[in-house]
Every structure is written in structure tokens, then in C-alpha cells.
Coordinates of C-alpha atoms in Angstrom, one line a residue:
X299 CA -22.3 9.4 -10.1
X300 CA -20.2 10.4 -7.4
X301 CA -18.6 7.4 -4.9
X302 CA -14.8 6.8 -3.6
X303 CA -12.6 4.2 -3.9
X304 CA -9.6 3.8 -1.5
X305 CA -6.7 1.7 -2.2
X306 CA -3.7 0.8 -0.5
X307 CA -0.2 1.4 -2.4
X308 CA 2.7 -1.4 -1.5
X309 CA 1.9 -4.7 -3.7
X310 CA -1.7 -3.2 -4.4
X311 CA -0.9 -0.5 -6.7
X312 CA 2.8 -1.1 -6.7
X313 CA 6.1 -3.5 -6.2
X314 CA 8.4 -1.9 -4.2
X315 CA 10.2 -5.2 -3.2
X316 CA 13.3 -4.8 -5.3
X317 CA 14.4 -1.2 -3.8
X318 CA 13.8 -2.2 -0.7
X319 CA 16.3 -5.2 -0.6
X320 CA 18.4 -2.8 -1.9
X321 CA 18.0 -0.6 1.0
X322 CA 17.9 -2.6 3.8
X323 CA 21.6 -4.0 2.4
X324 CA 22.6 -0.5 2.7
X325 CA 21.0 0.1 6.0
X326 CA 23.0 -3.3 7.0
X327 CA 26.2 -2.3 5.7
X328 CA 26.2 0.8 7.5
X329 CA 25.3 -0.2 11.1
X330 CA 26.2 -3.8 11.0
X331 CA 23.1 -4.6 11.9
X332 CA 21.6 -7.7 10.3
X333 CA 18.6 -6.3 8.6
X334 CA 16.8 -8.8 6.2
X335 CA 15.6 -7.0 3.3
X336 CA 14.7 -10.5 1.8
X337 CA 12.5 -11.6 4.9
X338 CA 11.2 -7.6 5.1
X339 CA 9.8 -7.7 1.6
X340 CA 7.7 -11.1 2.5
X341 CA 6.3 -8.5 5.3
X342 CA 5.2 -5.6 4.0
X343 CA 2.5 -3.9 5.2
X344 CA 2.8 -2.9 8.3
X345 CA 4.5 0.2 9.9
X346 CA 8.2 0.2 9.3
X347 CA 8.1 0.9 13.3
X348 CA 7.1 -3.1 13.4
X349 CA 9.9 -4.6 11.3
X350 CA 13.2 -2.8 13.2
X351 CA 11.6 -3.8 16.4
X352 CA 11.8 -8.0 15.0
X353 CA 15.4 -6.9 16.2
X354 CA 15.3 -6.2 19.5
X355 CA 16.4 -2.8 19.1
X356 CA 16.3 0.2 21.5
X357 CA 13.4 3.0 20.6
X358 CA 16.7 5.5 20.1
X359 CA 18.2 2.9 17.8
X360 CA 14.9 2.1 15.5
X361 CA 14.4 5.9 15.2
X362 CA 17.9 6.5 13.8
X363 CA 17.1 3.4 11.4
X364 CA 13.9 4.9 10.4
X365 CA 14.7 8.5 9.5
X366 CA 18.0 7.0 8.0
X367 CA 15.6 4.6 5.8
X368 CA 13.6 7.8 4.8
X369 CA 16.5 9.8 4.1
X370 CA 18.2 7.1 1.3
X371 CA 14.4 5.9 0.4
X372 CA 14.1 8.9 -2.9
X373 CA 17.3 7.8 -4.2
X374 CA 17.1 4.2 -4.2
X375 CA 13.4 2.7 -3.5
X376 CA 11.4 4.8 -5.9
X377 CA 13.4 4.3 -9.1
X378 CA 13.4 0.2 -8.9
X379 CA 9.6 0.7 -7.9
X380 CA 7.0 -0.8 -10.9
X381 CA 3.9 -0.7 -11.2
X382 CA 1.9 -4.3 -10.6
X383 CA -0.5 -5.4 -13.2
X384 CA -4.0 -4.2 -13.6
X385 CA -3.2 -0.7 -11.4
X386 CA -3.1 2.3 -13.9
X387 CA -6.7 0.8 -15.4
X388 CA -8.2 0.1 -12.7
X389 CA -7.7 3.7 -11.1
X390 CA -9.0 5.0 -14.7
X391 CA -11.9 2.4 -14.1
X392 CA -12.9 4.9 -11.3
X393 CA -12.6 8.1 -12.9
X394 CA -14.2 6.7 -15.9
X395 CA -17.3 5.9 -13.7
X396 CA -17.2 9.0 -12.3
X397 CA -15.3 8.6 -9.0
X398 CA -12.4 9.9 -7.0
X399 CA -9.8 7.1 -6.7
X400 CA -7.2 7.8 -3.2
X401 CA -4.6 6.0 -1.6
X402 CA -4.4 5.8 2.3
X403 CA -0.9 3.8 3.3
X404 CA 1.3 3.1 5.8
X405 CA 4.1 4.8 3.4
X406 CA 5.2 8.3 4.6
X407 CA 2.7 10.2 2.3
X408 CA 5.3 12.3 0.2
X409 CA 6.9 8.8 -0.5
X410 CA 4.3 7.7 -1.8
X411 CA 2.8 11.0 -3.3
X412 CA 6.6 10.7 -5.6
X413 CA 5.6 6.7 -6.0
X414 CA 2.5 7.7 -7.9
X415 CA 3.8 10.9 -9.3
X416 CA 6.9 8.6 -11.1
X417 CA 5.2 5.9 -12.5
X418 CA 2.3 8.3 -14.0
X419 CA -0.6 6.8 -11.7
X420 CA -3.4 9.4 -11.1
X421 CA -5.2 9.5 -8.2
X422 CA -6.8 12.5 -6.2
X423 CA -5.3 12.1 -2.5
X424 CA -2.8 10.4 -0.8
X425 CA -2.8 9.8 2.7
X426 CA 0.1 8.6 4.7
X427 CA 1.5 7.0 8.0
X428 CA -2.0 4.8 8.5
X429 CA -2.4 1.5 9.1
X430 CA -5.2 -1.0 9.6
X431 CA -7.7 0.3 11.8
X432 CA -6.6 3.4 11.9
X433 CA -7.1 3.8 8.0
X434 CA -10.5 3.3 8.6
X435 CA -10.6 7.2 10.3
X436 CA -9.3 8.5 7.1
X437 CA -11.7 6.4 5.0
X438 CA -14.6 7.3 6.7
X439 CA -13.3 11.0 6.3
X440 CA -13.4 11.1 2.7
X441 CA -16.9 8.8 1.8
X442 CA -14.6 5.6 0.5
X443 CA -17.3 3.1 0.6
X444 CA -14.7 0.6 -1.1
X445 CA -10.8 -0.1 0.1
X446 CA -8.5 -2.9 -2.1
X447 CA -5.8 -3.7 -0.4
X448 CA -3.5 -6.9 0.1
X449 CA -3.0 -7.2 3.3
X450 CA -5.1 -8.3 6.5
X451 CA -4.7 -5.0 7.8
X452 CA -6.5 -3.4 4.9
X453 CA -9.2 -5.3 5.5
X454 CA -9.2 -4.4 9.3
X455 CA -9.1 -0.5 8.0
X456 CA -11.6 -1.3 5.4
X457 CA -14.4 -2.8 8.4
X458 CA -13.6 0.3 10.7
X459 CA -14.6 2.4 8.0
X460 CA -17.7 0.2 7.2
X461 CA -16.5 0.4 3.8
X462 CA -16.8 -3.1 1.5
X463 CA -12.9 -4.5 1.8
X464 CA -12.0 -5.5 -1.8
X465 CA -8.5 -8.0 -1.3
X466 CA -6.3 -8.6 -4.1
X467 CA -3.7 -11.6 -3.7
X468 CA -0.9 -9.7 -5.0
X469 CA 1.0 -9.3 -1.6
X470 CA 1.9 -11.6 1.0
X471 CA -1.9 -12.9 2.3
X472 CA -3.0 -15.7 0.2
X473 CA -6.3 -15.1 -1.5
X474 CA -7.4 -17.9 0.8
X475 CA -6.7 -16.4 3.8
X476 CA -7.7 -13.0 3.2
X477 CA -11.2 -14.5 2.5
X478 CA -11.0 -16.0 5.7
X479 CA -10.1 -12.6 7.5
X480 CA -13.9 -11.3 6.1
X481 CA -12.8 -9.7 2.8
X482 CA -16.1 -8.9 1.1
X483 CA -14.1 -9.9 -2.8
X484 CA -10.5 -10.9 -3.4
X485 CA -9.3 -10.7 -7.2
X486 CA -6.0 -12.5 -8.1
X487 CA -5.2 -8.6 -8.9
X488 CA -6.0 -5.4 -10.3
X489 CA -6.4 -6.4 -13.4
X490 CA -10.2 -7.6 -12.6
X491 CA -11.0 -5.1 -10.9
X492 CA -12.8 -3.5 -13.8
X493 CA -14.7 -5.4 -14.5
X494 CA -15.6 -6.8 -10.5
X495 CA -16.3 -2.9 -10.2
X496 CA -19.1 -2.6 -13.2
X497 CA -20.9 -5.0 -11.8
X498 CA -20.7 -3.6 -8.3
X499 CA -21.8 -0.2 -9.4
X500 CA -24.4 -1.5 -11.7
X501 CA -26.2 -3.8 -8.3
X502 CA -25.7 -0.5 -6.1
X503 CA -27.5 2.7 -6.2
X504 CA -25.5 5.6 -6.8

């Protein structure tokens, strides 16, 4: 049996919140801007492009904010990172049923690559800088006939790669209302996704 699986990595594989409160009060304390880390992490998903322009700064400005956020990101996002529940099994879930299991994110890629690589999660690609339609290109590049993902945008990505778009209520879209965007299946979270996947592979032909 050969078939992908693409998943999305903020609060789909992982929790990134706490770092990134941490970071954006760093960010604030340097420029004297004020950057909401608290209201950011009740956002995440799309570019980080998106949330420095909520501020009505220059393109100069959110550049210098970005690569500054990039620079500190190592040091303070990735080791307050954990893992969300259900992730690690249902990655294994693929292999075990002979798939390839990759990640296609907003996230610069080696951020997220060190994400994976730290909290022992396994997967065979990671692809970066991507978000919602224009995951579907990189979907549709590597055979993912399946993308889980939290947020409305995944689902977006998920439909432009006529892949089935698998939500998990784990991030800031209510499972109501990612239903309502045309998710195909929302879990609570990953850890049904075994099981929802069995039963998947055992009503398709492979």
C-alpha cells in the first residue's frame, strides 16, 4: 500500500502558543511596538506577513520584525514547543499502513524541520512558507490524497489539491465551523485519527 498523508504543523501536530507569547513580548520590548502575543496565538495560521500588518506597519518595518522574529525563534519558540495529543501515533498510524506522512506549513520549513526533529516526530518531508491555496500546489506534487489541518485555510489547501481535508478542532476554528467551511471529517484531535484512518483505508482502494 502506498498513499500520502499531509498534515499541517502549528496546533495540528504541535502547540507552539507558549514560545510565541514569549517572543512577541520580546519583539515588543525591543521596538515598542505593541505586539500581542496573547491575541497572535488565538490567530495562528496564517502567514506571519498577515499578523504585523494588523498594525499598520510600513513593508520596511514588518520585514525587520519578521527576520527579527526568525532570528530569536531557535532559541525561544522551539524549546517551550510540545507536542498536542494524538500526533506521534497518528504519524506512526501512516507508516504503519504503509504510507509517507509530510508536513506542508506556513512555518519557515527549517523551523519547523527543528520542530519535528526536537520533539522526536518522524515524518518524510517538510515543506515550508505555504498557506492555504497555495498548499494545495505542493500537495498535489507529492500524491497527498489526505491533508489534517486546523485551520480554514487547510481546508482551502486541502480542496485545491482535491485531496479529502481531514479538520481537527485543536486550533482556533471550532469543529463546528470547520464543518461548515466543507471539511470532509473533523476529529476533536489527533488522537482519533487512527482509528478514523482504518476505516478510511479499509472503504478505499489502494
Amino acid at each position: 500500500m502506498t498513499f500520502t498523508v499531509g498534515f499541517d504543523l502549528d496546533m495540528t501536530l504541535i502547540d507552539p502558543r507558549p514560545g510565541m507569547v514569549e517572543l512577541f513580548d520580546v519583539l515588543a520590548a525591543e521596538t515598542a511596538l505593541p505586539l500581542d502575543g496573547r491575541g497572535f496565538v488565538t490567530r495562528l495560521g496564517p502567514p506571519l506577513q498577515n499578523e504585523f500588518a494588523r498594525y499598520g506597519l510600513d513593508v520596511a518595518t514588518v520585514e525587520r520584525l519578521i527576520a527579527r522574529f526568525r532570528e530569536l525563534y531557535p532559541d525561544i519558540v522551539i524549546p517551550a514547543t510540545r507536542t498536542l495529543p494524538g500526533a506521534a501515533e497518528a504519524l506512526a498510524a501512516v507508516r504503519e499502513q504503509g504510507g509517507r506522512a509530510i508536513v506542508v506549513t506556513a512555518k519557515l520549513g527549517r523551523h519547523g524541520e527543528r520542530h519535528l526533529q526536537e520533539l522526536g516526530l518522524e515524518v518524510d518531508l517538510v515543506i515550508g512558507e505555504l498557506w492555504s491555496a497555495a498548499k494545495g500546489a505542493a500537495l498535489a506534487e507529492h500524491g497527498a490524497e489526505i491533508y489534517v489541518g486546523d485551520h480554514l485555510g487547510d481546508i482551502t489547501g486541502a480542496r485545491a489539491a482535491d485531496a479529502l481535508a481531514v479538520g481537527v478542532a485543536t486550533g482556533p476554528i471550532s469543529a463546528e465551523d470547520l464543518a461548515a467551511a466543507g471539511a470532509d471529517v473533523v476529529l476533536p484531535d489527533l488522537t482519533h485519527f487512527r482509528n478514523w484512518l482504518d476505516t478510511y483505508l479499509l472503504a478505499t482502494v489502494h
